[in-house]
Amino acid sequence: MPEHPQASLLTKKRFLPYFVTQFFGAFNDNIFKNILLLFVAFAAVGSLPFSSNLFINLAAGLFILPFFLFSASAGVLADKYEKSQLIRIIKQFEIGIMCLGAVGFITESYTILLILLFLMGTQSAFFGPVKYALLPQHLKSEELVSGNALVETGTFLAILLGTLAAGVIASADHAKYIAALCVVVSAIIGYCASRSIPSAPATAPELEFRWQPIKQTKSTLAIAKSDRVIFISIMAISWFWFLGATYLTQFPNFTKLHLNGQESAVSFLLALFSVGIAIGSLACDKLSNHRIEMGIVPLGSLGITIFGYLMISSIPESLPLFTSFLEFVSYQPLWPVFICLLLLGASGGIFIVPLYALLQQTAKPKQRAQVIAALNIYNSLFMVGSAILGIVFLSVLELSIPQLFTMLAIMNFIIAIYLCIQVPIFVVRFLVWILTHTMYRVQHKNLHHLPKEGGALIVCNHVSYMDALLLSAVCPRLIRFVMEEDYANLPPLRKFLNRAGVIPISASRKTSIRRAFQEVEASLKEGHIVCIFPEGSLTSDGEVAEFMRGMDIILKRSPVPVIPMALKGLWGSYFSRYKGSACKGLPNRFWSKIEIEAGEPVAPNEASAKHMREKVSLLRGDFY
């Protein structure tokens, strides 16, 4: 039985040390920040250099400021130098900061700790670009989604554990000594793990690094804006962090004012949200079949809206005063709120993972770290924007937190609609994958023969009206299908099929045939995959009919590899002509077994219509 990709990665030296390094980095960030804020909240009168409210707001600002100042420089360094060594230098810097932090905790020197929080933010700003830019160098393209799913899972679990551990440590005896030991040990573990990260050579060693933060920031943002796919991905990821920052910031008051919960209840909601994101991240990898599937992103966004709204609408009108944590979690009228919060987090995980993977794959290797740096800058801007939104809604307009969360759901719904408009083909393709794999027991065989790039022609037997949908759903790349013009021009489908790249053809019209061949030739030249059903129509007896000579004409004009494919098990289905015509009567087969198999590519000079029919028939075998 093949090993699951996620479990497999966690056993690989090219991923596990990196995963442990980034996990303890996120853990240490959060445990340091939260312990400091808790110490400040309960500090003795006169021990702080200024008021606790000012200190807390200043701390938040000082941690995020380095992302504006240094992200662009960090991106240039990560592209210019070997990445594993750069990570080790950054982790050594973290050990130094945490040693000083330990002294600050023990001596209760809050001014020093505030300065160290800025340095911690600086360390994180330099770690971010190299952290994500390294992944595509150590992982195969088909492992990117799995790798990012594990990274997001680890990050949010580290945030959760760091926050919870901070609460435990701050309330313990000799808290300052335990805090000092914890942050130093975590930094050392992260550094030790980084020593096992394999080498990741510089992708742009010719880059010149000059300490010009403003100029480099402008250049970095220009790189991000130069590619529309990259820029939209960055905006979508930053929107996720905007939502996350807003929810996490408001959880304490939301729990206290609207759920009658205490401090432990806040931790519980945070745990639900973080675990939800972890579950969604891992589920995204499974749902997308371990490939970058952009169709899942708008659906994840829609889930954020639906469950965000349901969470608010599920709040009971009246609640008792809970005297213990057990009373809070066991109060059944609150369970819908808890479930919706968990699913809200899961939707976020489904939303975010493909975007990170797409960003890493799409960015040019020489600019990948700089693109991640641009992402960090925008993330910081959006998180500051979330704080401003909270102030305006709750303080200026004097609205309630549930009203703020409802507004977030409405704003996110607009984003979901926008994303659906941007990638309608991928959304439909993903929905088709879900639909077909729910209707049938679909098995894939030898799909690795489908090329990852470059033009290619797929030839396949034609059994049912589901054929194109099934092939489209299982192929990682977008397929351009040649389709009968009468179907392609149906009013309800015409616009969508046009955007999907369908090439209409009518065997009775020479102009249509000529235009179709020209379009096929152009598509193959541009590096697309084109699929034809050379039989010309659905089979009437389940057998593979003679292939028409159109395939020979295509290959003469565009000599590209030809991939034979066979659809098995569809004969007799509702969408086949088993009953004389398709879609006749009522369906009488459910959850039937279907197999989709690809054969080895055939060179264009060997791929005659007769030869390819034999290939497809051999693939199909006796499985009708």
Coordinates of C-alpha atoms in Angstrom, one line a residue:
M1 CA 0.0 0.0 0.0
P2 CA 1.6 3.4 -1.0
E3 CA 2.6 5.7 1.8
H4 CA 0.5 8.8 2.3
P5 CA 2.4 11.8 0.9
Q6 CA 2.2 13.8 4.1
A7 CA 3.4 11.0 6.3
S8 CA 6.1 10.2 3.7
L9 CA 7.4 13.8 3.8
L10 CA 7.7 13.7 7.6
T11 CA 10.2 10.8 7.2
K12 CA 12.4 12.6 4.7
K13 CA 15.5 14.4 5.6
R14 CA 14.8 17.0 2.9
F15 CA 11.6 18.0 4.8
L16 CA 11.6 16.9 8.5
P17 CA 14.5 19.1 9.8
Y18 CA 12.9 22.1 7.9
F19 CA 9.5 21.3 9.4
V20 CA 10.9 21.1 13.0
T21 CA 12.9 24.3 12.5
Q22 CA 9.9 26.4 11.3
F23 CA 7.6 24.8 14.0
F24 CA 9.8 25.9 16.8
G25 CA 10.3 29.3 15.2
A26 CA 6.6 29.9 15.2
F27 CA 6.3 28.4 18.7
N28 CA 9.0 30.6 20.1
D29 CA 7.6 33.8 18.5
N30 CA 4.2 33.2 20.2
I31 CA 5.5 32.0 23.6
F32 CA 7.8 35.0 23.9
K33 CA 5.1 37.5 22.9
N34 CA 2.4 36.1 25.0
I35 CA 4.5 35.6 28.1
L36 CA 5.7 39.2 27.8
L37 CA 2.1 40.5 27.4
L38 CA 0.9 38.4 30.4
F39 CA 3.7 39.6 32.6
V40 CA 2.9 43.2 31.5
A41 CA -0.8 42.7 32.3
F42 CA 0.0 41.5 35.8
A43 CA 3.1 43.7 36.5
A44 CA 3.4 45.5 39.8
V45 CA 2.5 49.2 39.8
G46 CA 5.5 51.3 38.9
S47 CA 7.5 48.4 37.3
L48 CA 6.6 49.4 33.7
P49 CA 8.2 52.4 31.9
F50 CA 4.6 53.5 31.0
S51 CA 1.0 52.3 31.1
S52 CA 0.2 48.7 30.4
N53 CA -2.2 49.7 27.6
L54 CA 0.4 51.8 25.8
F55 CA 3.0 49.0 26.4
I56 CA 0.8 46.3 24.8
N57 CA -0.1 48.4 21.8
L58 CA 3.6 49.5 21.4
A59 CA 4.6 45.8 21.6
A60 CA 2.2 44.8 18.8
G61 CA 3.5 47.7 16.6
L62 CA 7.2 46.9 17.3
F63 CA 6.8 43.3 16.4
I64 CA 5.2 44.0 13.0
L65 CA 7.3 47.0 12.1
P66 CA 10.3 44.9 10.9
F67 CA 8.2 43.3 8.3
F68 CA 7.8 46.7 6.6
L69 CA 11.4 47.7 7.1
F70 CA 13.3 44.5 6.3
S71 CA 11.2 42.0 4.3
A72 CA 12.5 43.3 0.9
S73 CA 16.1 43.1 2.0
A74 CA 15.4 39.6 3.4
G75 CA 14.0 38.5 0.0
V76 CA 17.1 39.7 -1.8
L77 CA 19.4 37.9 0.6
A78 CA 17.3 34.6 0.4
D79 CA 17.6 34.7 -3.5
K80 CA 21.3 35.6 -3.4
Y81 CA 22.7 33.1 -0.9
E82 CA 22.4 29.4 -0.2
K83 CA 19.3 29.0 1.9
S84 CA 20.1 26.3 4.5
Q85 CA 23.2 28.3 5.7
L86 CA 21.1 31.5 5.8
I87 CA 18.5 29.7 7.9
R88 CA 21.2 28.6 10.4
I89 CA 22.5 32.2 10.7
I90 CA 19.0 33.4 11.3
K91 CA 18.5 30.8 14.0
Q92 CA 21.8 31.7 15.7
F93 CA 20.5 35.2 15.8
E94 CA 17.3 33.9 17.4
I95 CA 19.4 32.1 20.1
G96 CA 21.2 35.4 20.9
I97 CA 17.9 37.3 21.2
M98 CA 16.4 34.7 23.4
C99 CA 19.4 34.6 25.7
L100 CA 19.0 38.4 26.2
G101 CA 15.3 37.8 26.5
A102 CA 16.0 35.3 29.3
V103 CA 18.0 38.0 31.2
G104 CA 15.1 40.4 30.6
F105 CA 12.5 38.0 32.0
I106 CA 14.7 37.2 35.1
T107 CA 15.5 40.9 35.8
E108 CA 12.0 42.0 34.8
S109 CA 13.6 44.6 32.5
Y110 CA 10.5 45.5 30.4
T111 CA 12.3 48.1 28.3
I112 CA 14.9 45.5 27.2
L113 CA 12.1 43.0 26.5
L114 CA 10.3 45.6 24.3
I115 CA 13.5 46.2 22.3
L116 CA 14.0 42.4 22.0
L117 CA 10.4 42.1 20.7
F118 CA 11.4 44.3 17.8
L119 CA 14.5 42.2 17.2
M120 CA 12.3 39.0 17.3
G121 CA 10.1 40.6 14.6
T122 CA 13.2 41.3 12.6
Q123 CA 14.4 37.7 12.9
S124 CA 10.9 36.5 11.7
A125 CA 11.0 39.0 8.8
F126 CA 14.3 37.5 7.6
F127 CA 13.1 34.0 8.1
G128 CA 9.8 34.3 6.2
P129 CA 11.1 34.6 2.6
V130 CA 13.8 31.9 2.9
K131 CA 11.3 29.6 4.7
Y132 CA 8.8 29.5 1.8
A133 CA 11.3 29.9 -1.0
L134 CA 13.2 26.9 0.1
L135 CA 10.3 24.5 -0.2
P136 CA 10.2 24.2 -4.1
Q137 CA 13.9 23.4 -4.1
H138 CA 13.5 20.4 -1.8
L139 CA 10.1 19.2 -2.8
K140 CA 8.9 17.8 -6.1
S141 CA 6.1 19.7 -7.8
E142 CA 3.5 17.1 -6.9
E143 CA 4.7 17.4 -3.2
L144 CA 4.2 21.2 -2.9
V145 CA 0.6 21.0 -1.7
S146 CA 1.4 18.3 0.8
G147 CA 4.4 20.2 2.0
N148 CA 2.5 23.5 2.4
A149 CA -0.4 21.7 4.1
L150 CA 2.1 20.4 6.7
V151 CA 3.7 23.8 7.1
E152 CA 0.4 25.6 7.7
T153 CA -0.7 22.8 10.1
G154 CA 2.6 23.1 12.0
T155 CA 2.4 26.9 12.1
F156 CA -1.1 27.1 13.5
L157 CA -0.5 24.3 16.0
A158 CA 2.7 26.1 17.1
I159 CA 0.8 29.3 17.5
L160 CA -1.8 27.5 19.6
L161 CA 0.7 25.6 21.7
G162 CA 2.8 28.7 22.2
T163 CA -0.2 30.7 23.3
L164 CA -1.5 28.0 25.7
A165 CA 2.0 27.3 27.1
A166 CA 2.5 31.1 27.8
G167 CA -0.7 31.0 29.9
V168 CA 0.5 28.0 31.9
I169 CA 4.0 29.4 32.4
A170 CA 2.8 32.9 33.4
S171 CA 0.6 31.4 36.2
A172 CA 3.3 29.0 37.5
D173 CA 5.6 29.5 40.5
H174 CA 9.0 31.0 39.4
A175 CA 7.4 31.9 36.1
K176 CA 10.2 34.2 35.0
Y177 CA 12.8 31.5 35.3
I178 CA 10.7 28.9 33.5
A179 CA 10.0 31.5 30.7
A180 CA 13.7 32.2 30.4
L181 CA 14.5 28.6 30.1
C182 CA 11.7 27.8 27.7
V183 CA 12.5 30.5 25.1
V184 CA 16.2 29.6 25.1
V185 CA 15.7 25.9 24.8
S186 CA 13.1 26.4 22.0
A187 CA 15.6 28.5 20.0
I188 CA 18.4 25.9 20.5
I189 CA 16.1 23.1 19.3
G190 CA 15.2 25.1 16.2
Y191 CA 18.9 25.7 15.5
C192 CA 19.9 22.1 16.0
A193 CA 17.1 21.0 13.6
S194 CA 18.3 23.6 11.0
R195 CA 21.7 22.0 10.9
S196 CA 20.2 19.0 9.2
I197 CA 18.4 20.9 6.5
P198 CA 20.0 19.9 3.1
S199 CA 21.7 22.5 1.0
A200 CA 19.5 24.7 -1.2
P201 CA 21.7 26.6 -3.7
A202 CA 21.3 30.2 -4.4
T203 CA 18.9 30.9 -7.2
A204 CA 20.2 34.4 -8.1
P205 CA 23.8 34.7 -6.8
E206 CA 24.3 37.6 -9.3
L207 CA 22.0 39.9 -7.3
E208 CA 23.6 42.9 -5.7
F209 CA 22.7 43.6 -2.1
R210 CA 22.7 47.1 -0.9
W211 CA 21.2 48.4 2.3
Q212 CA 18.5 50.5 0.7
P213 CA 15.3 49.4 2.4
I214 CA 12.9 51.9 0.7
K215 CA 14.3 51.3 -2.8
Q216 CA 14.4 47.5 -2.3
T217 CA 10.8 47.6 -0.9
K218 CA 9.6 49.4 -4.1
S219 CA 11.5 47.0 -6.3
T220 CA 10.1 44.0 -4.4
L221 CA 6.5 45.2 -4.6
A222 CA 7.0 45.9 -8.4
I223 CA 8.1 42.3 -8.9
A224 CA 4.9 41.0 -7.2
K225 CA 2.7 43.3 -9.3
S226 CA 4.4 42.3 -12.6
D227 CA 2.6 38.9 -12.6
R228 CA -1.2 39.0 -12.3
V229 CA -1.5 35.4 -11.0
I230 CA 1.1 36.1 -8.3
F231 CA -0.4 39.4 -7.3
I232 CA -3.9 38.0 -7.0
S233 CA -2.5 35.1 -4.9
I234 CA -0.7 37.6 -2.6
M235 CA -3.9 39.6 -2.2
A236 CA -5.9 36.5 -1.4
I237 CA -3.4 35.2 1.2
S238 CA -3.2 38.7 2.8
W239 CA -7.0 38.7 3.0
F240 CA -6.8 35.5 4.9
W241 CA -4.4 37.0 7.4
F242 CA -6.7 40.0 7.7
L243 CA -9.6 37.8 8.6
G244 CA -7.5 35.6 10.9
A245 CA -6.0 38.7 12.7
T246 CA -9.5 40.1 13.2
Y247 CA -11.0 36.9 14.6
L248 CA -8.0 36.2 16.9
T249 CA -7.9 39.8 18.2
Q250 CA -11.6 39.8 19.1
F251 CA -11.9 36.3 20.6
P252 CA -11.2 37.4 24.2
N253 CA -13.9 40.1 24.3
F254 CA -16.2 38.0 22.1
T255 CA -16.0 35.1 24.6
K256 CA -16.4 37.3 27.6
L257 CA -19.2 39.6 26.4
H258 CA -21.3 37.3 24.2
L259 CA -20.6 33.7 25.4
N260 CA -20.2 34.4 29.1
G261 CA -16.9 32.5 29.0
Q262 CA -13.8 32.9 31.1
E263 CA -10.1 32.9 30.2
S264 CA -10.0 29.1 29.7
A265 CA -13.0 29.5 27.3
V266 CA -10.9 31.9 25.2
S267 CA -8.1 29.3 24.9
F268 CA -10.7 26.7 23.9
L269 CA -12.0 28.9 21.0
L270 CA -8.5 29.6 19.9
A271 CA -7.8 25.9 20.0
L272 CA -10.9 25.1 17.9
F273 CA -9.9 27.8 15.3
S274 CA -6.3 26.6 15.1
V275 CA -7.1 22.9 15.0
G276 CA -9.7 23.7 12.3
I277 CA -7.1 25.4 10.1
A278 CA -4.8 22.4 10.6
I279 CA -7.6 20.0 9.7
G280 CA -8.5 22.1 6.6
S281 CA -4.9 22.3 5.5
L282 CA -4.5 18.5 5.6
A283 CA -8.0 17.9 4.1
C284 CA -7.1 20.3 1.2
D285 CA -4.2 18.1 0.3
K286 CA -6.5 15.1 0.2
L287 CA -9.4 16.8 -1.6
S288 CA -7.1 18.2 -4.3
N289 CA -5.5 14.8 -4.9
H290 CA -2.1 16.3 -3.8
R291 CA -2.0 18.8 -6.7
I292 CA -2.4 22.5 -6.9
E293 CA -6.1 22.8 -7.4
M294 CA -7.3 26.4 -7.6
G295 CA -10.9 25.4 -7.9
I296 CA -10.9 24.6 -4.2
V297 CA -9.9 28.2 -3.2
P298 CA -13.2 29.9 -3.9
L299 CA -15.0 27.0 -2.2
G300 CA -12.8 27.5 0.9
S301 CA -13.7 31.2 0.8
L302 CA -17.4 30.4 0.5
G303 CA -17.0 28.2 3.6
I304 CA -15.4 31.0 5.5
T305 CA -18.5 33.2 4.8
I306 CA -21.1 30.4 5.5
F307 CA -19.6 29.2 8.8
G308 CA -18.6 32.7 9.9
Y309 CA -22.2 33.8 9.6
L310 CA -23.6 30.6 11.1
M311 CA -21.3 31.0 14.1
I312 CA -22.8 34.4 14.9
S313 CA -26.4 33.3 14.1
S314 CA -26.0 30.3 16.4
I315 CA -25.3 32.3 19.5
P316 CA -28.1 31.6 22.0
E317 CA -30.3 34.6 23.0
S318 CA -29.7 34.0 26.7
L319 CA -26.8 32.2 28.4
P320 CA -26.1 31.3 32.0
L321 CA -23.1 32.5 33.9
F322 CA -20.6 29.7 33.6
T323 CA -18.6 29.0 36.8
S324 CA -16.2 26.5 35.2
F325 CA -14.6 25.5 31.9
L326 CA -16.4 22.2 32.0
E327 CA -19.8 23.9 32.3
F328 CA -18.9 26.1 29.3
V329 CA -17.9 23.3 26.9
S330 CA -20.7 21.0 28.0
Y331 CA -23.5 23.5 27.5
Q332 CA -25.2 22.0 24.4
P333 CA -26.8 25.2 23.0
L334 CA -23.2 26.5 22.4
W335 CA -22.1 23.4 20.4
P336 CA -23.3 24.8 17.1
V337 CA -21.1 27.8 17.8
F338 CA -18.1 25.5 18.5
I339 CA -18.8 23.4 15.4
C340 CA -19.1 26.4 13.1
L341 CA -15.9 27.9 14.5
L342 CA -14.0 24.6 13.8
L343 CA -15.4 24.5 10.3
L344 CA -14.6 28.2 9.8
G345 CA -10.9 27.4 10.6
A346 CA -11.1 24.3 8.3
S347 CA -12.4 26.5 5.5
G348 CA -9.5 28.8 6.1
G349 CA -7.0 25.9 5.8
I350 CA -8.6 24.8 2.5
F351 CA -8.4 28.4 1.2
I352 CA -4.8 29.1 2.1
V353 CA -2.8 26.0 1.2
P354 CA -3.2 26.0 -2.6
L355 CA -2.5 29.7 -2.7
Y356 CA 0.9 29.3 -1.0
A357 CA 1.7 26.3 -3.3
L358 CA 0.7 28.3 -6.4
L359 CA 2.8 31.3 -5.4
Q360 CA 5.9 29.1 -4.9
Q361 CA 5.4 27.3 -8.2
T362 CA 4.5 30.4 -10.3
A363 CA 7.2 32.7 -9.0
K364 CA 10.5 32.7 -11.1
P365 CA 13.2 30.8 -9.1
K366 CA 15.4 33.9 -9.2
Q367 CA 12.7 36.0 -7.7
R368 CA 10.9 33.5 -5.5
A369 CA 12.1 34.8 -2.1
Q370 CA 11.5 38.4 -3.1
V371 CA 7.9 37.4 -4.0
I372 CA 7.5 35.9 -0.6
A373 CA 9.0 39.1 0.9
A374 CA 6.3 41.1 -1.0
L375 CA 3.7 38.8 0.5
N376 CA 5.0 39.4 4.0
I377 CA 4.8 43.2 3.4
Y378 CA 1.2 43.0 2.2
N379 CA 0.3 40.6 5.1
S380 CA 1.6 43.1 7.6
L381 CA -0.4 45.9 5.9
F382 CA -3.6 43.8 6.0
M383 CA -3.0 42.9 9.6
V384 CA -2.6 46.6 10.5
G385 CA -5.8 47.2 8.5
S386 CA -7.6 44.6 10.6
A387 CA -6.6 46.5 13.7
I388 CA -7.9 49.8 12.2
L389 CA -11.2 48.1 11.2
G390 CA -11.7 46.8 14.7
I391 CA -11.1 50.3 16.1
V392 CA -13.5 51.9 13.7
F393 CA -16.3 49.4 14.0
L394 CA -16.1 48.8 17.8
S395 CA -14.9 52.2 19.1
V396 CA -15.9 54.8 16.6
L397 CA -19.2 53.3 15.2
E398 CA -19.8 51.5 18.5
L399 CA -21.0 48.3 16.9
S400 CA -20.9 44.9 18.6
I401 CA -18.3 42.2 17.9
P402 CA -21.1 39.9 16.3
Q403 CA -21.9 42.8 14.0
L404 CA -18.2 43.0 13.1
F405 CA -18.0 39.3 12.4
T406 CA -21.2 39.5 10.3
M407 CA -19.6 42.3 8.2
L408 CA -16.5 40.1 7.8
A409 CA -18.7 37.3 6.4
I410 CA -20.4 39.8 3.9
M411 CA -17.0 41.2 2.8
N412 CA -15.6 37.7 2.4
F413 CA -18.6 36.7 0.3
I414 CA -17.7 39.4 -2.1
I415 CA -14.2 38.0 -2.2
A416 CA -15.5 34.5 -2.8
I417 CA -17.7 35.7 -5.8
Y418 CA -14.7 37.6 -7.2
L419 CA -12.5 34.5 -7.0
C420 CA -15.2 32.3 -8.6
I421 CA -15.3 34.8 -11.5
Q422 CA -11.5 34.8 -11.8
V423 CA -11.2 31.0 -12.0
P424 CA -14.6 29.6 -13.0
I425 CA -13.1 26.7 -15.0
F426 CA -11.1 25.5 -12.0
V427 CA -14.1 25.8 -9.6
V428 CA -16.3 23.7 -12.0
R429 CA -13.5 21.2 -12.6
F430 CA -13.1 20.7 -8.8
L431 CA -16.8 20.3 -8.3
V432 CA -16.9 17.8 -11.2
W433 CA -14.1 15.9 -9.5
I434 CA -16.1 15.8 -6.3
L435 CA -19.3 14.9 -8.2
T436 CA -17.8 12.1 -10.3
H437 CA -15.9 10.6 -7.4
T438 CA -19.1 10.6 -5.4
M439 CA -21.2 9.1 -8.2
Y440 CA -18.6 6.5 -9.2
R441 CA -15.8 4.5 -7.6
V442 CA -13.1 6.1 -9.8
Q443 CA -9.7 4.6 -10.0
H444 CA -6.8 6.2 -11.8
K445 CA -4.0 4.3 -13.5
N446 CA -0.7 5.5 -14.9
L447 CA -1.7 9.2 -15.0
H448 CA 2.0 10.0 -14.6
H449 CA 2.1 9.6 -18.4
L450 CA 0.3 12.9 -18.8
P451 CA 3.0 15.6 -19.4
K452 CA 3.6 18.2 -16.8
E453 CA 4.3 20.8 -19.4
G454 CA 4.3 21.3 -23.2
G455 CA 1.8 20.6 -25.9
A456 CA 0.3 17.1 -26.2
L457 CA -2.7 15.4 -27.8
I458 CA -4.9 13.0 -25.8
V459 CA -6.9 10.4 -27.8
C460 CA -9.6 8.5 -25.9
N461 CA -12.5 6.2 -26.4
H462 CA -15.9 7.9 -26.3
V463 CA -18.5 6.0 -24.1
S464 CA -20.7 8.6 -22.4
Y465 CA -21.5 12.3 -22.0
M466 CA -19.5 12.2 -18.8
D467 CA -16.2 11.4 -20.6
A468 CA -14.9 15.0 -21.0
L469 CA -15.8 15.8 -17.4
L470 CA -14.1 12.8 -16.0
L471 CA -10.9 13.4 -18.0
S472 CA -10.9 17.1 -17.1
A473 CA -11.3 16.3 -13.4
V474 CA -8.3 13.9 -13.2
C475 CA -5.8 15.8 -15.3
P476 CA -3.7 18.3 -13.2
R477 CA -3.5 20.6 -16.3
L478 CA -6.4 22.3 -18.1
I479 CA -7.5 20.3 -21.2
R480 CA -8.9 21.9 -24.3
F481 CA -11.5 19.5 -25.7
V482 CA -12.7 19.4 -29.3
M483 CA -16.5 19.3 -29.1
E484 CA -19.4 19.0 -31.5
E485 CA -20.4 22.5 -32.4
D486 CA -24.1 22.0 -31.7
Y487 CA -23.3 21.1 -28.0
A488 CA -20.6 23.8 -27.6
N489 CA -23.0 26.5 -28.8
L490 CA -25.9 25.7 -26.5
P491 CA -27.0 29.1 -25.0
P492 CA -26.7 28.1 -21.3
L493 CA -23.2 26.6 -21.8
R494 CA -21.7 28.6 -24.6
K495 CA -20.0 31.3 -22.6
F496 CA -18.6 29.0 -20.0
L497 CA -17.4 26.4 -22.6
N498 CA -15.7 29.2 -24.5
R499 CA -13.8 30.3 -21.3
A500 CA -13.0 26.6 -20.6
G501 CA -11.1 26.5 -24.0
V502 CA -13.5 24.1 -25.7
I503 CA -12.9 24.0 -29.5
P504 CA -16.1 23.6 -31.4
I505 CA -16.3 21.7 -34.7
S506 CA -19.0 20.7 -37.1
A507 CA -18.2 17.8 -39.5
S508 CA -20.8 19.2 -42.0
R509 CA -19.2 22.7 -42.4
K510 CA -15.8 23.1 -44.0
T511 CA -15.3 26.6 -42.4
S512 CA -15.9 25.1 -39.0
I513 CA -13.5 22.2 -39.6
R514 CA -10.8 24.6 -40.9
R515 CA -11.2 27.0 -37.9
A516 CA -11.1 24.1 -35.5
F517 CA -7.9 22.7 -36.9
Q518 CA -6.3 26.1 -36.8
E519 CA -7.3 26.5 -33.2
V520 CA -6.0 23.1 -32.3
E521 CA -2.7 23.9 -34.0
A522 CA -2.4 27.2 -32.1
S523 CA -3.2 25.5 -28.8
L524 CA -0.6 22.8 -29.2
K525 CA 2.0 25.3 -30.3
E526 CA 1.3 27.4 -27.1
G527 CA 1.9 24.3 -25.0
H528 CA -1.7 23.2 -24.1
I529 CA -3.1 19.7 -23.9
V530 CA -5.8 19.1 -26.4
C531 CA -8.2 16.1 -26.2
I532 CA -10.1 14.6 -29.1
F533 CA -12.5 11.6 -29.3
P534 CA -11.4 10.2 -32.7
E535 CA -14.5 7.9 -33.0
G536 CA -16.5 11.1 -33.6
S537 CA -19.5 10.1 -31.6
L538 CA -20.6 8.0 -28.6
T539 CA -20.2 4.3 -29.0
S540 CA -23.4 2.5 -29.7
D541 CA -22.3 -1.0 -28.7
G542 CA -19.5 -0.4 -26.1
E543 CA -16.8 -1.3 -28.6
V544 CA -14.0 1.2 -29.8
A545 CA -15.1 2.3 -33.2
E546 CA -12.7 3.2 -36.1
F547 CA -10.8 6.4 -35.5
M548 CA -11.4 9.2 -38.0
R549 CA -8.5 10.7 -40.0
G550 CA -8.7 14.1 -38.3
M551 CA -6.1 13.0 -35.8
D552 CA -3.6 12.4 -38.7
I553 CA -4.2 15.9 -40.0
I554 CA -3.6 17.4 -36.6
L555 CA -0.3 15.6 -36.1
K556 CA 0.8 16.5 -39.6
R557 CA 0.4 20.2 -38.7
S558 CA 1.5 19.9 -35.1
P559 CA 3.8 17.0 -34.4
V560 CA 3.4 16.6 -30.6
P561 CA 3.4 13.5 -28.3
V562 CA 0.1 11.5 -28.3
I563 CA -1.2 10.0 -25.1
P564 CA -3.7 7.2 -25.4
M565 CA -6.3 7.1 -22.7
A566 CA -9.1 4.6 -21.9
L567 CA -12.3 5.1 -20.0
K568 CA -13.5 1.8 -18.5
G569 CA -16.8 0.9 -16.8
L570 CA -19.0 3.6 -18.3
W571 CA -20.8 1.4 -20.8
G572 CA -24.2 0.7 -19.3
S573 CA -24.2 4.0 -17.3
Y574 CA -27.1 6.5 -17.5
F575 CA -25.0 8.7 -19.8
S576 CA -24.1 6.1 -22.3
R577 CA -26.1 4.7 -25.2
Y578 CA -26.6 1.4 -23.5
K579 CA -30.4 1.7 -23.8
G580 CA -30.3 3.0 -27.4
S581 CA -29.9 6.7 -26.4
A582 CA -28.2 8.4 -23.5
C583 CA -30.1 9.7 -20.5
K584 CA -33.1 7.4 -21.2
G585 CA -35.4 6.4 -18.3
L586 CA -34.1 6.5 -14.8
P587 CA -30.5 5.8 -13.6
N588 CA -30.1 2.2 -12.3
R589 CA -26.4 2.1 -11.5
F590 CA -24.9 3.9 -8.5
W591 CA -21.4 3.8 -7.1
S592 CA -20.2 1.6 -10.0
K593 CA -16.5 1.1 -10.6
I594 CA -14.8 3.2 -13.2
E595 CA -11.2 3.2 -14.3
I596 CA -9.3 5.9 -16.2
E597 CA -5.9 4.8 -17.6
A598 CA -3.3 6.6 -19.5
G599 CA -0.8 4.9 -21.7
E600 CA 2.8 5.8 -22.6
P601 CA 3.2 8.8 -24.9
V602 CA 3.6 7.9 -28.6
A603 CA 5.8 9.8 -30.9
P604 CA 3.9 11.8 -33.5
N605 CA 5.5 10.0 -36.5
E606 CA 4.2 6.6 -35.1
A607 CA 0.8 7.8 -34.0
S608 CA -1.4 6.9 -36.9
A609 CA -5.2 6.7 -36.4
K610 CA -5.0 2.9 -36.8
H611 CA -2.1 2.5 -34.4
M612 CA -3.7 4.7 -31.7
R613 CA -7.0 2.8 -31.9
E614 CA -5.1 -0.3 -31.2
K615 CA -3.4 1.4 -28.2
V616 CA -6.7 2.6 -26.8
S617 CA -8.4 -0.7 -27.3
L618 CA -5.5 -2.5 -25.6
L619 CA -5.7 -0.1 -22.6
R620 CA -9.5 -0.6 -22.5
G621 CA -9.2 -4.4 -22.6
D622 CA -12.4 -6.3 -21.6
F623 CA -13.4 -3.7 -19.0
Y624 CA -16.4 -2.0 -20.7

